[in-house]
mmCIF file of C-alpha atoms in Angstrom:
data_model
loop_
_atom_site.group_PDB
_atom_site.id
_atom_site.type_symbol
_atom_site.label_atom_id
_atom_site.label_comp_id
_atom_site.label_asym_id
_atom_site.label_seq_id
_atom_site.Cartn_x
_atom_site.Cartn_y
_atom_site.Cartn_z
ATOM 1 C CA MET A 801 91.304 109.361 94.198
ATOM 2 C CA VAL A 802 91.992 111.827 96.958
ATOM 3 C CA LYS A 803 93.242 115.170 95.697
ATOM 4 C CA ARG A 804 96.297 116.259 97.631
ATOM 5 C CA SER A 805 96.501 119.810 96.399
ATOM 6 C CA SER A 806 98.155 120.821 99.666
ATOM 7 C CA LEU A 807 101.237 118.854 98.609
ATOM 8 C CA GLU A 808 101.637 120.472 95.197
ATOM 9 C CA GLY A 809 103.935 123.155 96.520
ATOM 10 C CA GLY A 810 105.582 120.878 99.081
ATOM 11 C CA GLU A 811 109.200 120.087 99.633
ATOM 12 C CA CYS A 812 109.152 116.449 98.705
ATOM 13 C CA PRO A 813 109.715 115.579 95.046
ATOM 14 C CA VAL A 814 108.110 112.193 95.701
ATOM 15 C CA ALA A 815 104.891 113.875 96.799
ATOM 16 C CA ARG A 816 104.973 116.238 93.905
ATOM 17 C CA ALA A 817 105.609 113.529 91.377
ATOM 18 C CA LEU A 818 102.642 111.607 92.732
ATOM 19 C CA ASP A 819 100.490 114.688 92.525
ATOM 20 C CA ALA A 820 101.303 114.865 88.853
ATOM 21 C CA ILE A 821 100.822 111.252 87.934
ATOM 22 C CA GLY A 822 98.285 109.655 90.289
ATOM 23 C CA ASP A 823 97.177 108.757 93.746
ATOM 24 C CA GLY A 824 99.915 108.124 96.165
ATOM 25 C CA TRP A 825 98.916 107.815 99.805
ATOM 26 C CA SER A 826 100.304 104.333 99.960
ATOM 27 C CA LEU A 827 103.591 105.333 98.351
ATOM 28 C CA LEU A 828 103.846 108.294 100.705
ATOM 29 C CA ILE A 829 103.412 105.943 103.664
ATOM 30 C CA ILE A 830 106.184 103.781 102.208
ATOM 31 C CA ARG A 831 108.395 106.828 101.654
ATOM 32 C CA ASP A 832 107.896 107.740 105.319
ATOM 33 C CA ALA A 833 108.689 104.199 106.414
ATOM 34 C CA PHE A 834 112.021 104.441 104.550
ATOM 35 C CA ASP A 835 112.609 107.708 106.421
ATOM 36 C CA GLY A 836 112.240 105.911 109.762
ATOM 37 C CA ILE A 837 108.619 106.669 110.614
ATOM 38 C CA HIS A 838 106.964 103.656 112.211
ATOM 39 C CA ARG A 839 103.985 104.669 114.363
ATOM 40 C CA PHE A 840 100.405 105.466 113.427
ATOM 41 C CA GLY A 841 100.495 108.882 115.050
ATOM 42 C CA GLU A 842 103.755 109.790 113.317
ATOM 43 C CA PHE A 843 102.396 108.845 109.899
ATOM 44 C CA GLN A 844 99.222 110.731 110.677
ATOM 45 C CA ARG A 845 100.991 113.916 111.680
ATOM 46 C CA ASN A 846 103.547 113.758 108.908
ATOM 47 C CA LEU A 847 101.080 113.098 106.102
ATOM 48 C CA GLY A 848 98.128 115.047 107.460
ATOM 49 C CA MET A 849 95.850 112.170 106.484
ATOM 50 C CA ALA A 850 92.491 111.441 108.030
ATOM 51 C CA LYS A 851 92.893 108.636 110.569
ATOM 52 C CA ASN A 852 90.326 106.395 108.908
ATOM 53 C CA ILE A 853 92.028 106.698 105.509
ATOM 54 C CA LEU A 854 95.446 106.077 107.050
ATOM 55 C CA ALA A 855 94.148 103.031 108.918
ATOM 56 C CA VAL A 856 92.770 101.547 105.693
ATOM 57 C CA ARG A 857 95.994 102.159 103.772
ATOM 58 C CA LEU A 858 98.182 100.696 106.540
ATOM 59 C CA LYS A 859 95.946 97.644 106.775
ATOM 60 C CA ASN A 860 96.181 97.222 103.009
ATOM 61 C CA LEU A 861 99.979 97.510 103.042
ATOM 62 C CA VAL A 862 100.186 94.910 105.819
ATOM 63 C CA ALA A 863 97.800 92.642 103.890
ATOM 64 C CA HIS A 864 100.042 92.955 100.816
ATOM 65 C CA GLY A 865 103.109 92.103 102.869
ATOM 66 C CA VAL A 866 104.749 95.493 102.303
ATOM 67 C CA LEU A 867 104.614 96.491 105.971
ATOM 68 C CA GLU A 868 104.523 94.298 109.058
ATOM 69 C CA ILE A 869 103.429 95.093 112.596
ATOM 70 C CA VAL A 870 106.067 94.646 115.282
ATOM 71 C CA PRO A 871 106.303 95.542 118.983
ATOM 72 C CA ALA A 872 107.578 99.042 119.690
ATOM 73 C CA SER A 873 111.358 99.334 119.520
ATOM 74 C CA ASP A 874 111.432 101.212 122.859
ATOM 75 C CA GLY A 875 109.516 98.529 124.755
ATOM 76 C CA SER A 876 106.375 100.666 125.065
ATOM 77 C CA ALA A 877 102.880 99.417 124.286
ATOM 78 C CA TYR A 878 102.790 101.022 120.824
ATOM 79 C CA GLN A 879 102.710 98.989 117.651
ATOM 80 C CA GLU A 880 105.158 99.856 114.929
ATOM 81 C CA TYR A 881 104.866 99.396 111.184
ATOM 82 C CA VAL A 882 108.104 98.403 109.496
ATOM 83 C CA LEU A 883 108.981 97.580 105.916
ATOM 84 C CA THR A 884 109.281 93.902 105.074
ATOM 85 C CA GLU A 885 111.839 92.688 102.519
ATOM 86 C CA LYS A 886 109.093 93.096 99.921
ATOM 87 C CA GLY A 887 108.510 96.641 101.157
ATOM 88 C CA LYS A 888 112.211 97.454 101.017
ATOM 89 C CA GLY A 889 112.069 96.288 97.412
ATOM 90 C CA LEU A 890 110.184 99.517 96.660
ATOM 91 C CA PHE A 891 113.302 101.555 97.379
ATOM 92 C CA HIS A 892 114.197 102.110 93.725
ATOM 93 C CA LEU A 893 110.600 103.066 92.967
ATOM 94 C CA ILE A 894 110.606 105.740 95.663
ATOM 95 C CA ILE A 895 114.005 106.952 94.440
ATOM 96 C CA GLY A 896 112.647 106.998 90.884
ATOM 97 C CA LEU A 897 109.701 109.155 91.932
ATOM 98 C CA ARG A 898 112.036 111.418 93.845
ATOM 99 C CA GLN A 899 114.572 111.859 91.052
ATOM 100 C CA TRP A 900 111.867 112.554 88.469
ATOM 101 C CA GLY A 901 110.262 115.077 90.807
ATOM 102 C CA GLU A 902 113.620 116.720 91.455
ATOM 103 C CA GLU A 903 114.399 116.923 87.744
ATOM 104 C CA TYR A 904 111.081 118.099 86.387
ATOM 105 C CA LEU A 905 108.787 119.484 89.068
ATOM 106 C CA TYR A 906 110.815 122.249 90.668
ATOM 107 C CA GLU A 907 111.898 125.617 89.420
ATOM 108 C CA ALA A 908 115.623 126.381 89.509
ATOM 109 C CA GLY A 909 116.567 127.264 93.058
ATOM 110 C CA GLU A 910 113.231 126.145 94.530
ATOM 111 C CA ARG A 911 113.653 124.391 97.863
ATOM 112 C CA HIS A 912 113.057 120.683 98.182
ATOM 113 C CA SER A 913 114.174 117.763 100.284
ATOM 114 C CA VAL A 914 117.151 115.815 98.976
ATOM 115 C CA MET A 915 118.417 112.278 99.468
ATOM 116 C CA VAL A 916 122.095 111.847 100.162
ATOM 117 C CA ASP A 917 124.566 109.050 100.635
ATOM 118 C CA ARG A 918 124.831 108.538 104.404
ATOM 119 C CA GLN A 919 128.579 107.859 104.300
ATOM 120 C CA GLN A 920 129.693 110.873 102.270
ATOM 121 C CA GLY A 921 126.690 113.177 102.564
ATOM 122 C CA ALA A 922 126.876 113.599 98.806
ATOM 123 C CA ALA A 923 124.146 113.567 96.182
ATOM 124 C CA LEU A 924 123.162 110.294 94.535
ATOM 125 C CA ARG A 925 123.714 109.377 90.918
ATOM 126 C CA PRO A 926 120.573 109.001 88.814
ATOM 127 C CA LEU A 927 119.196 105.454 88.784
ATOM 128 C CA GLU A 928 120.814 103.301 86.138
ATOM 129 C CA LEU A 929 119.349 100.482 84.094
ATOM 130 C CA ARG A 930 121.869 98.170 82.487
ATOM 131 C CA ALA A 931 121.811 95.181 80.166
ATOM 132 C CA GLU A 932 123.312 91.895 81.272
ATOM 133 C CA ASP A 933 126.581 92.895 79.590
ATOM 134 C CA GLY A 934 126.652 96.225 81.409
ATOM 135 C CA ARG A 935 125.477 98.596 78.666
ATOM 136 C CA LEU A 936 123.417 101.510 79.986
ATOM 137 C CA LEU A 937 119.840 101.279 78.654
ATOM 138 C CA GLY A 938 117.213 103.915 77.890
ATOM 139 C CA PRO A 939 113.602 103.576 76.748
ATOM 140 C CA GLU A 940 114.548 103.039 73.095
ATOM 141 C CA ASP A 941 116.872 100.175 74.038
ATOM 142 C CA CYS A 942 114.142 98.069 75.665
ATOM 143 C CA ARG A 943 111.231 96.088 74.372
ATOM 144 C CA ARG A 944 108.311 94.509 76.220
ATOM 145 C CA ILE A 945 107.482 90.903 75.424
ATOM 146 C CA PRO A 946 103.802 90.477 76.296
ATOM 147 C CA VAL A 947 103.943 87.098 78.014
ATOM 148 C CA ALA A 948 106.716 84.768 79.132
ATOM 149 C CA GLY A 949 105.609 81.384 80.399
ATOM 150 C CA ALA A 950 107.090 79.016 82.936
ATOM 151 C CA MET B 952 90.419 105.684 93.426
ATOM 152 C CA VAL B 953 89.185 103.310 90.786
ATOM 153 C CA LYS B 954 89.528 99.682 91.782
ATOM 154 C CA ARG B 955 91.097 97.690 89.014
ATOM 155 C CA SER B 956 90.471 94.211 90.316
ATOM 156 C CA SER B 957 90.432 92.906 86.765
ATOM 157 C CA LEU B 958 94.155 93.581 86.561
ATOM 158 C CA GLU B 959 95.138 91.719 89.719
ATOM 159 C CA GLY B 960 95.691 88.499 87.851
ATOM 160 C CA GLY B 961 97.029 90.208 84.733
ATOM 161 C CA GLU B 962 100.232 89.705 82.877
ATOM 162 C CA CYS B 963 101.872 93.017 83.544
ATOM 163 C CA PRO B 964 103.952 93.386 86.723
ATOM 164 C CA VAL B 965 103.531 97.133 86.445
ATOM 165 C CA ALA B 966 99.752 96.805 86.626
ATOM 166 C CA ARG B 967 99.980 94.374 89.496
ATOM 167 C CA ALA B 968 102.368 96.522 91.474
ATOM 168 C CA LEU B 969 100.009 99.454 91.098
ATOM 169 C CA ASP B 970 97.119 97.311 92.203
ATOM 170 C CA ALA B 971 99.001 96.633 95.393
ATOM 171 C CA ILE B 972 100.208 100.104 96.159
ATOM 172 C CA GLY B 973 97.795 102.647 94.723
ATOM 173 C CA ASP B 974 95.928 104.099 91.794
ATOM 174 C CA GLY B 975 97.726 103.892 88.535
ATOM 175 C CA TRP B 976 95.696 104.772 85.468
ATOM 176 C CA SER B 977 98.100 107.554 84.613
ATOM 177 C CA LEU B 978 101.148 105.335 85.057
ATOM 178 C CA LEU B 979 99.503 102.638 82.968
ATOM 179 C CA ILE B 980 98.938 105.172 80.193
ATOM 180 C CA ILE B 981 102.624 106.117 80.462
ATOM 181 C CA ARG B 982 103.637 102.460 80.424
ATOM 182 C CA ASP B 983 101.628 102.018 77.216
ATOM 183 C CA ALA B 984 103.207 105.120 75.681
ATOM 184 C CA PHE B 985 106.649 103.574 76.298
ATOM 185 C CA ASP B 986 105.343 100.456 74.567
ATOM 186 C CA GLY B 987 104.532 102.465 71.446
ATOM 187 C CA ILE B 988 100.821 103.111 71.937
ATOM 188 C CA HIS B 989 99.923 106.618 70.791
ATOM 189 C CA ARG B 990 96.232 106.875 69.867
ATOM 190 C CA PHE B 991 93.153 107.357 72.030
ATOM 191 C CA GLY B 992 91.433 104.221 70.698
ATOM 192 C CA GLU B 993 94.550 102.108 71.255
ATOM 193 C CA PHE B 994 94.880 103.249 74.873
ATOM 194 C CA GLN B 995 91.175 102.669 75.353
ATOM 195 C CA ARG B 996 91.239 99.146 74.004
ATOM 196 C CA ASN B 997 94.469 98.182 75.728
ATOM 197 C CA LEU B 998 93.522 99.490 79.168
ATOM 198 C CA GLY B 999 89.792 98.802 79.012
ATOM 199 C CA MET B 1000 89.163 102.232 80.503
ATOM 200 C CA ALA B 1001 85.970 104.228 80.172
ATOM 201 C CA LYS B 1002 86.463 106.868 77.472
ATOM 202 C CA ASN B 1003 85.594 109.751 79.748
ATOM 203 C CA ILE B 1004 88.133 108.665 82.377
ATOM 204 C CA LEU B 1005 90.815 108.127 79.740
ATOM 205 C CA ALA B 1006 90.119 111.548 78.223
ATOM 206 C CA VAL B 1007 90.557 113.221 81.616
ATOM 207 C CA ARG B 1008 93.794 111.358 82.352
ATOM 208 C CA LEU B 1009 95.273 112.123 78.927
ATOM 209 C CA LYS B 1010 94.352 115.785 79.267
ATOM 210 C CA ASN B 1011 95.982 115.844 82.697
ATOM 211 C CA LEU B 1012 99.179 114.225 81.391
ATOM 212 C CA VAL B 1013 99.331 116.747 78.546
ATOM 213 C CA ALA B 1014 98.732 119.587 81.027
ATOM 214 C CA HIS B 1015 101.606 118.290 83.152
ATOM 215 C CA GLY B 1016 103.883 118.131 80.123
ATOM 216 C CA VAL B 1017 104.285 114.361 80.320
ATOM 217 C CA LEU B 1018 102.571 113.717 76.977
ATOM 218 C CA GLU B 1019 102.210 115.998 73.984
ATOM 219 C CA ILE B 1020 99.763 115.866 71.093
ATOM 220 C CA VAL B 1021 101.295 115.536 67.653
ATOM 221 C CA PRO B 1022 99.900 114.883 64.154
ATOM 222 C CA ALA B 1023 99.523 111.200 63.277
ATOM 223 C CA SER B 1024 102.754 109.563 62.164
ATOM 224 C CA ASP B 1025 100.996 108.033 59.130
ATOM 225 C CA GLY B 1026 99.638 111.351 57.829
ATOM 226 C CA SER B 1027 96.044 110.483 58.760
ATOM 227 C CA ALA B 1028 93.730 112.849 60.609
ATOM 228 C CA TYR B 1029 94.270 111.134 63.984
ATOM 229 C CA GLN B 1030 96.018 112.844 66.854
ATOM 230 C CA GLU B 1031 98.758 110.980 68.634
ATOM 231 C CA TYR B 1032 99.959 111.256 72.203
ATOM 232 C CA VAL B 1033 103.709 110.921 72.599
ATOM 233 C CA LEU B 1034 105.981 111.160 75.610
ATOM 234 C CA THR B 1035 107.851 114.426 76.050
ATOM 235 C CA GLU B 1036 111.378 114.473 77.473
ATOM 236 C CA LYS B 1037 109.742 114.873 80.902
ATOM 237 C CA GLY B 1038 107.546 111.874 80.171
ATOM 238 C CA LYS B 1039 110.526 109.791 79.073
ATOM 239 C CA GLY B 1040 112.060 110.685 82.428
ATOM 240 C CA LEU B 1041 109.523 108.292 83.990
ATOM 241 C CA PHE B 1042 111.259 105.317 82.387
ATOM 242 C CA HIS B 1043 113.097 104.254 85.541
ATOM 243 C CA LEU B 1044 109.888 104.586 87.548
ATOM 244 C CA ILE B 1045 108.013 102.280 85.198
ATOM 245 C CA ILE B 1046 110.954 99.858 85.252
ATOM 246 C CA GLY B 1047 110.982 100.060 89.056
ATOM 247 C CA LEU B 1048 107.292 99.165 89.238
ATOM 248 C CA ARG B 1049 107.855 96.342 86.793
ATOM 249 C CA GLN B 1050 110.868 94.856 88.568
ATOM 250 C CA TRP B 1051 109.141 95.001 91.963
ATOM 251 C CA GLY B 1052 106.059 93.364 90.506
ATOM 252 C CA GLU B 1053 108.149 90.688 88.833
ATOM 253 C CA GLU B 1054 110.039 89.967 92.052
ATOM 254 C CA TYR B 1055 107.202 89.955 94.565
ATOM 255 C CA LEU B 1056 103.787 89.668 92.923
ATOM 256 C CA TYR B 1057 104.011 86.466 90.924
ATOM 257 C CA GLU B 1058 104.178 82.857 91.918
ATOM 258 C CA ALA B 1059 107.098 80.832 90.605
ATOM 259 C CA GLY B 1060 106.411 79.916 87.006
ATOM 260 C CA GLU B 1061 103.400 82.234 86.715
ATOM 261 C CA ARG B 1062 103.239 83.918 83.315
ATOM 262 C CA HIS B 1063 103.943 87.613 82.988
ATOM 263 C CA SER B 1064 105.232 90.072 80.437
ATOM 264 C CA VAL B 1065 108.962 90.764 80.509
ATOM 265 C CA MET B 1066 111.135 93.646 79.388
ATOM 266 C CA VAL B 1067 114.246 92.785 77.443
ATOM 267 C CA ASP B 1068 117.239 94.540 75.974
ATOM 268 C CA ARG B 1069 116.339 95.172 72.319
ATOM 269 C CA GLN B 1070 119.885 94.466 71.087
ATOM 270 C CA GLN B 1071 120.477 91.123 72.805
ATOM 271 C CA GLY B 1072 116.944 90.068 73.713
ATOM 272 C CA ALA B 1073 118.251 89.362 77.196
ATOM 273 C CA ALA B 1074 116.806 90.207 80.585
ATOM 274 C CA LEU B 1075 117.680 93.502 82.257
ATOM 275 C CA ARG B 1076 119.742 93.921 85.393
ATOM 276 C CA PRO B 1077 117.871 95.263 88.410
ATOM 277 C CA LEU B 1078 117.947 99.068 88.668
ATOM 278 C CA GLU B 1079 121.037 100.307 90.444
ATOM 279 C CA LEU B 1080 121.476 103.329 92.677
ATOM 280 C CA ARG B 1081 125.045 104.474 93.173
ATOM 281 C CA ALA B 1082 126.865 107.123 95.162
ATOM 282 C CA GLU B 1083 128.971 109.734 93.410
ATOM 283 C CA ASP B 1084 132.019 107.507 93.945
ATOM 284 C CA GLY B 1085 130.275 104.509 92.404
ATOM 285 C CA ARG B 1086 129.335 102.526 95.534
ATOM 286 C CA LEU B 1087 126.042 100.635 95.181
ATOM 287 C CA LEU B 1088 123.472 102.034 97.644
ATOM 288 C CA GLY B 1089 120.519 100.462 99.438
ATOM 289 C CA PRO B 1090 117.893 101.994 101.742
ATOM 290 C CA GLU B 1091 120.179 101.920 104.782
ATOM 291 C CA ASP B 1092 122.891 103.817 102.925
ATOM 292 C CA CYS B 1093 120.721 106.854 102.215
ATOM 293 C CA ARG B 1094 119.354 109.651 104.291
ATOM 294 C CA ARG B 1095 116.751 112.288 103.447
ATOM 295 C CA ILE B 1096 117.585 115.881 104.257
ATOM 296 C CA PRO B 1097 114.242 117.635 104.662
ATOM 297 C CA VAL B 1098 114.988 120.857 102.787
ATOM 298 C CA ALA B 1099 117.830 122.104 100.631
ATOM 299 C CA GLY B 1100 117.643 125.741 99.641
ATOM 300 C CA ALA B 1101 118.874 127.559 96.572
#
């Protein structure tokens, strides 16, 4: 696991949450892809990752079908990495990391990036988990069943 | 990063999602804590982790205020690790990993563990992100603002 101590004081609650709970280069790449970063050099500059590590993680994300390689959107010779449908499915996970980081990993008044609703520019509600009938569920309301077959 | 190839075919969508996107021993410990596992030996058996690695991860989670050590619930001499309020705040993250894993990392009909609503025993709705005014939001509806000050 690569220690990202340089991110501990950073502005992104996603990065800070990952620093607290585990490795997260891949999730940081995905976070950046949601933010509209698509090129190798942009990821590299934004994350400050070694090129060889970044190359391995991008290759792995493409192999897992989270990112796909497409021609550059501006018609140039660059390749771009974009989220697949499977990759976009990680949206709630990234938001979950962010909201936990925002709630628990910053002092009052400490600066951090925020995610807003594009239409209103307003803050987002916390993620909600609901039962089929619409009841809001917390940890005590759920139970894991080890295995469900076909 | 420890490679957990033994979990790739496993029953837990959380474990499989982490296998695809990064290291996850700490998140697997947290997942187990939500499932009611509290003792060192139980974590060790359930996760199949080396004791020294587990000890380091547990210590780290306690240091980060995600878990706390409490006397055994049965009055025995064992210590138990339980989620703090901050730790319980990771519920939506664990659910997010699970739902992504369920959606994208299993073949049709392939067996996996499922999370159900304790009251009805029914499946959960997918996590929902909403704007202040209640509109359901996806990735394209959100925008990250790099820094918000105090």
